[in-house]
Tab-separated table of C-alpha atoms in Angstrom:
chain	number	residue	atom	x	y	z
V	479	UNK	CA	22.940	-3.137	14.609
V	480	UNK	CA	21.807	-0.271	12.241
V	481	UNK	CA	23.631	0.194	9.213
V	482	UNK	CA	24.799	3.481	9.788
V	483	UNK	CA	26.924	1.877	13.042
V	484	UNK	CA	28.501	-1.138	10.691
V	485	UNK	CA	32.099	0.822	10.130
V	486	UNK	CA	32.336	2.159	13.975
V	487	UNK	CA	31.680	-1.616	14.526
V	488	UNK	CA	34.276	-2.775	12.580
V	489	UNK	CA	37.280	-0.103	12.302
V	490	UNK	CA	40.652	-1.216	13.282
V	491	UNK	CA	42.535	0.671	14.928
V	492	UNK	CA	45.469	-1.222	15.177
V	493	UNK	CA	47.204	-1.034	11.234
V	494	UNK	CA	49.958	0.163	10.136
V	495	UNK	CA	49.432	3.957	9.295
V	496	UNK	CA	52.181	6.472	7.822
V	497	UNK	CA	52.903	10.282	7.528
V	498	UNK	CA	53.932	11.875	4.057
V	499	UNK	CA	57.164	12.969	5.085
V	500	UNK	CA	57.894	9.146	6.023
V	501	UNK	CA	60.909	8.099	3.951
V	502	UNK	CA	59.933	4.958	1.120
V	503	UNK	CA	63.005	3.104	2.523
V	504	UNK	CA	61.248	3.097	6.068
V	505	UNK	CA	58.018	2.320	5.011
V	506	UNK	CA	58.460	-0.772	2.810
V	507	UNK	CA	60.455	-2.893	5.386
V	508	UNK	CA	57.298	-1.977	7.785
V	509	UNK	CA	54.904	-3.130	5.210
V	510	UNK	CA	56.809	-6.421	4.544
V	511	UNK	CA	57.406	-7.469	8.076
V	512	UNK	CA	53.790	-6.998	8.862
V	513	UNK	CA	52.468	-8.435	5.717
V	514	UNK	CA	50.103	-5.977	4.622
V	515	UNK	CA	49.892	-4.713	0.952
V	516	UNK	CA	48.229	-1.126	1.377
V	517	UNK	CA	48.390	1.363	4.278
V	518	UNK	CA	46.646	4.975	4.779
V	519	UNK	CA	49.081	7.704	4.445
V	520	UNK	CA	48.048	10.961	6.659
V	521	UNK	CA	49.202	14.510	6.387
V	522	UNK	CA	48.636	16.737	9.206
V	523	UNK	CA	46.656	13.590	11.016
V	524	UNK	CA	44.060	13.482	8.087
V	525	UNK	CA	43.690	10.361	6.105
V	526	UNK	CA	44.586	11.712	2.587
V	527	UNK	CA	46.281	8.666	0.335
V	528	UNK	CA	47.118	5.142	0.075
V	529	UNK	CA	50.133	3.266	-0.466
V	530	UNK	CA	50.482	-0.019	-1.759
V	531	UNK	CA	53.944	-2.700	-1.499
V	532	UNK	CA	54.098	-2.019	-5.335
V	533	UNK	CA	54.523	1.563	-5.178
V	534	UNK	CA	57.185	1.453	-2.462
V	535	UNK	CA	58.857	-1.734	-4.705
V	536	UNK	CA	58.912	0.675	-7.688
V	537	UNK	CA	59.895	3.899	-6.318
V	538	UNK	CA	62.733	1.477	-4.421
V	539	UNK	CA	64.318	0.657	-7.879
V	540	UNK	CA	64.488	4.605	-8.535
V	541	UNK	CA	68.650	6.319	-7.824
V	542	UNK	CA	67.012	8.548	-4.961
V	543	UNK	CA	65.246	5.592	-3.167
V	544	UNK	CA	67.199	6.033	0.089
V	545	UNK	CA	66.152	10.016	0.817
V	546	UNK	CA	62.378	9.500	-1.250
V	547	UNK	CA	59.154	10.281	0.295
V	548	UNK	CA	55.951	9.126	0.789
V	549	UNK	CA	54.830	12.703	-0.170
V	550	UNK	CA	56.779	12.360	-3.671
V	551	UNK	CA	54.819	9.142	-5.113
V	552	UNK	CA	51.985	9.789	-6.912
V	553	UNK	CA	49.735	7.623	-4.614
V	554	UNK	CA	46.001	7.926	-4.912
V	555	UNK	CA	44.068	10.464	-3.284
V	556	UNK	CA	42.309	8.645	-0.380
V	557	UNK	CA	40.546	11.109	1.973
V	558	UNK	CA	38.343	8.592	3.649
V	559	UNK	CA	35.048	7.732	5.060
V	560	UNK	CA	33.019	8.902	7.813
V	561	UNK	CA	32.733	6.488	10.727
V	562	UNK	CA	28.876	7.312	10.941
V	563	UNK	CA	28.450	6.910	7.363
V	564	UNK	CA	25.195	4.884	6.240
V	565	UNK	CA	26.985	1.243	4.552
V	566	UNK	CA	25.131	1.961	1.462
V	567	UNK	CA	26.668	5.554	0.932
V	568	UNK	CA	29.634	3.879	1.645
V	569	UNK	CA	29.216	1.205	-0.648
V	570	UNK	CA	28.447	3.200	-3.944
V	571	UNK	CA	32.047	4.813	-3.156
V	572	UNK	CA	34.107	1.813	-2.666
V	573	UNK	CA	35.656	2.012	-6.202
V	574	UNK	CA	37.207	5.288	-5.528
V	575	UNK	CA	39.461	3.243	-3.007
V	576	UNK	CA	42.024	0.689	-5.182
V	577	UNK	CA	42.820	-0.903	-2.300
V	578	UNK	CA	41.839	-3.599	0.303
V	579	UNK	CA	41.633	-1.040	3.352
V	580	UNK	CA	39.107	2.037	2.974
V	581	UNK	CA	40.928	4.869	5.477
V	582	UNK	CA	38.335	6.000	8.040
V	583	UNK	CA	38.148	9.719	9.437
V	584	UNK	CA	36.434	11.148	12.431
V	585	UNK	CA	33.766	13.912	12.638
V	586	UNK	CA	36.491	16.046	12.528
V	587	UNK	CA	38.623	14.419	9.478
V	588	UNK	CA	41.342	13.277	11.665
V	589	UNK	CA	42.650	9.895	11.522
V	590	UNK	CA	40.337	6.825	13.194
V	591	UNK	CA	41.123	3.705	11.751
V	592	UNK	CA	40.499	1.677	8.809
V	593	UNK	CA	37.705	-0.930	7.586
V	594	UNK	CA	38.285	-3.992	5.315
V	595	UNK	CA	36.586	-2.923	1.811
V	596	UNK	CA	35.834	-7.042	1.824
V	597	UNK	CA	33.987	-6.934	5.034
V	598	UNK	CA	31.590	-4.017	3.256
V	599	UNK	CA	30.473	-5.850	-0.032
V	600	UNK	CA	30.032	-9.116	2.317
V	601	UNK	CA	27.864	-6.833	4.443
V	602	UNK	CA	25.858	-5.418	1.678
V	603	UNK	CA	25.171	-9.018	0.107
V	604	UNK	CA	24.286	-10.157	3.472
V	605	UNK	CA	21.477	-7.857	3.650
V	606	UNK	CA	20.178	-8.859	0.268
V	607	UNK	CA	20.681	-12.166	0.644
V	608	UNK	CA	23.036	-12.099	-2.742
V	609	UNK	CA	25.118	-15.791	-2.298
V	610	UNK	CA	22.413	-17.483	-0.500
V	611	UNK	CA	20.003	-20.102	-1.600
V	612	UNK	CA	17.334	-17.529	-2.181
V	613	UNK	CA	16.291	-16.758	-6.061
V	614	UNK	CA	16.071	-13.752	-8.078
V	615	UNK	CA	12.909	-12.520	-10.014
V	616	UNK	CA	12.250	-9.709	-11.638
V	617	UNK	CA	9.606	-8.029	-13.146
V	618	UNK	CA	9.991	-5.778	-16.185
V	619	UNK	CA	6.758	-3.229	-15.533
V	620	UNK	CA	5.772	0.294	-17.119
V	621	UNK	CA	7.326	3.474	-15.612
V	622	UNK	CA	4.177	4.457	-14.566
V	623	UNK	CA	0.678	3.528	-12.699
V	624	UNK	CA	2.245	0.445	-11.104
V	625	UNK	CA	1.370	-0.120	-7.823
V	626	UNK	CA	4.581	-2.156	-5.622
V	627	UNK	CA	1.729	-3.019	-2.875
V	628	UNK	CA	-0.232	-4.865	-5.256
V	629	UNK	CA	2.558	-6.769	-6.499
V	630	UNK	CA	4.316	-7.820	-3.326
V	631	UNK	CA	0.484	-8.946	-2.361
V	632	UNK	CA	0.132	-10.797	-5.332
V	633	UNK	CA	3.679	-12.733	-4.673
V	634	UNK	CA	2.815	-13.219	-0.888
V	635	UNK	CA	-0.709	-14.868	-2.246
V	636	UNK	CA	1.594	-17.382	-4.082
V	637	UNK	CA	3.719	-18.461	-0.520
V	638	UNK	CA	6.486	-16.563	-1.585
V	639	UNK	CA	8.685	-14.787	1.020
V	640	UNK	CA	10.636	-11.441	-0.020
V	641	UNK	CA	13.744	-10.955	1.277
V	642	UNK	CA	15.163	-7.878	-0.144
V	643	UNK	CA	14.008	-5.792	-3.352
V	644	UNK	CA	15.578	-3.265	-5.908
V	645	UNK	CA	14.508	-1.202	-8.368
V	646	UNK	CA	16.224	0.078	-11.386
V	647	UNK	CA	15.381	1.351	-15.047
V	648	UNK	CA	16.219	-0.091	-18.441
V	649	UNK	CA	15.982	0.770	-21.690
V	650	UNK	CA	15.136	-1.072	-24.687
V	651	UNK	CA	14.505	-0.058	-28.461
V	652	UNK	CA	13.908	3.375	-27.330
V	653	UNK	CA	11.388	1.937	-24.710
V	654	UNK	CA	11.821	2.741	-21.140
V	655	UNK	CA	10.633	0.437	-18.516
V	656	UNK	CA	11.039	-0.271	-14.847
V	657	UNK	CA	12.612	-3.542	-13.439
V	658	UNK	CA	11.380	-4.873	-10.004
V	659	UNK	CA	14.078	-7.015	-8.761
V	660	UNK	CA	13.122	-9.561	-5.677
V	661	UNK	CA	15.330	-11.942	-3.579
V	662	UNK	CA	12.956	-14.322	-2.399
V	663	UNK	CA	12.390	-18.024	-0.827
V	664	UNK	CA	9.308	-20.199	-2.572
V	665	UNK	CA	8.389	-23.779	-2.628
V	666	UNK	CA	7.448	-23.930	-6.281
V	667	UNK	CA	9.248	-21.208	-8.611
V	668	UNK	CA	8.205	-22.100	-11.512
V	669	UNK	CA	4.550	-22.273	-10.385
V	670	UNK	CA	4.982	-18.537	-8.994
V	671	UNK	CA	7.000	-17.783	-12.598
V	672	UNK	CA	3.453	-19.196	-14.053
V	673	UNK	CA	0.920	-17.568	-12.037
V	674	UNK	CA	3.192	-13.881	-12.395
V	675	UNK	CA	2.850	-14.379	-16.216
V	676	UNK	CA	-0.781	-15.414	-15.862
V	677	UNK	CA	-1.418	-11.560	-14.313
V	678	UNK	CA	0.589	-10.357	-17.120
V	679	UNK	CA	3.679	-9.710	-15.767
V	680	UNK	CA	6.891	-10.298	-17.639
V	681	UNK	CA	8.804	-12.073	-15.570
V	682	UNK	CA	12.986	-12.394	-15.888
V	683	UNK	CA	14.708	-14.909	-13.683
């Protein structure tokens, strides 16, 4: 399954979903009975916020509980994802979403379901093996005239398997450097930590 499939895969399309002109003292005994602690609220069939059992709790302690509206809470805008989205565009957006349900929309924005925002960062540490009984080394390198080919020979050479790699930049007294970051499976780390430095390499693990 390609990435970019992973939310059609897994949308359900069976939660509890409300309108903004749905009344707080309908909602909440909804929520309860089903025992869910955030819901997609639409308007006009659109995903557009969330609300949570302790907004409806607090807005049920206000005088004007009884004739309130979902509309009238200041819930948090929650417009939703795309179901063709790619995982990782998804993922880098996942804190815009407080809750435990990320709304999803259609091609044409309307209303299709919603994913688990656990089942996404599982997903993504799947892929990179993050949680596993791989190990993580990196390599701090210079911006510039490093060549990834040569390095992922050089660790190959040494019987070590890569499972997934990242690359991000760091700064240090004013010094700007590049950090290769590996997931990877060897029989002797420390002798692959060895021959890395022998080439070199600073190596971070």
């Amino acid at each position: 399954m390609l990435q970019s499939q992973f939310i059609e895969a897994h949308l359900e399309t069976d939660c509890p979903v409300f309108y903004d002109d749905d009344f707080v003292a309908d909602v909440l005994p909804i929520m309860q009975r089903q025992h869910v602690s955030s819901a997609p609220v639409l308007s006009g069939g659109k995903p557009e916020r969330l609300v949570t059992l302790t907004d409806l709790l607090a807005a049920e302690q206000t005088t004007d509980s009884d004739t309130l509206r979902l509309k009238e809470l200041p819930l948090p805008q929650a417009s939703g994802i795309e179901a063709g989205e790619h995982l990782f565009d998804i993922f880098r957006r996942l804190p815009h979403f407080p809750c435990d349900v990320v709304p999803v929309a259609d091609d044409k924005g309307m209303f299709a379901g919603v994913i688990d925002k656990q089942q996404v960062i599982e997903q993504v540490a799947r892929i990179f093996h993050v949680g596993d009984d791989s190990l993580t080394l990196e390599l701090e390198v210079p911006k510039s005239g490093v060549k990834l080919s040569e390095i992922i020979a050089l660790l190959e050479r040494n019987e070590a398997t890569i499972l997934s790699f990242g690359m991000y930049t760091a700064t240090s007294n004013n010094h700007e450097s590049i950090i290769l970051s590996f997931r990877l499976q060897t029989h002797d780390f420390f002798r692959l930590v060895q021959n890395l430095e022998h080439y070199g390499y600073q190596v971070h693990y």
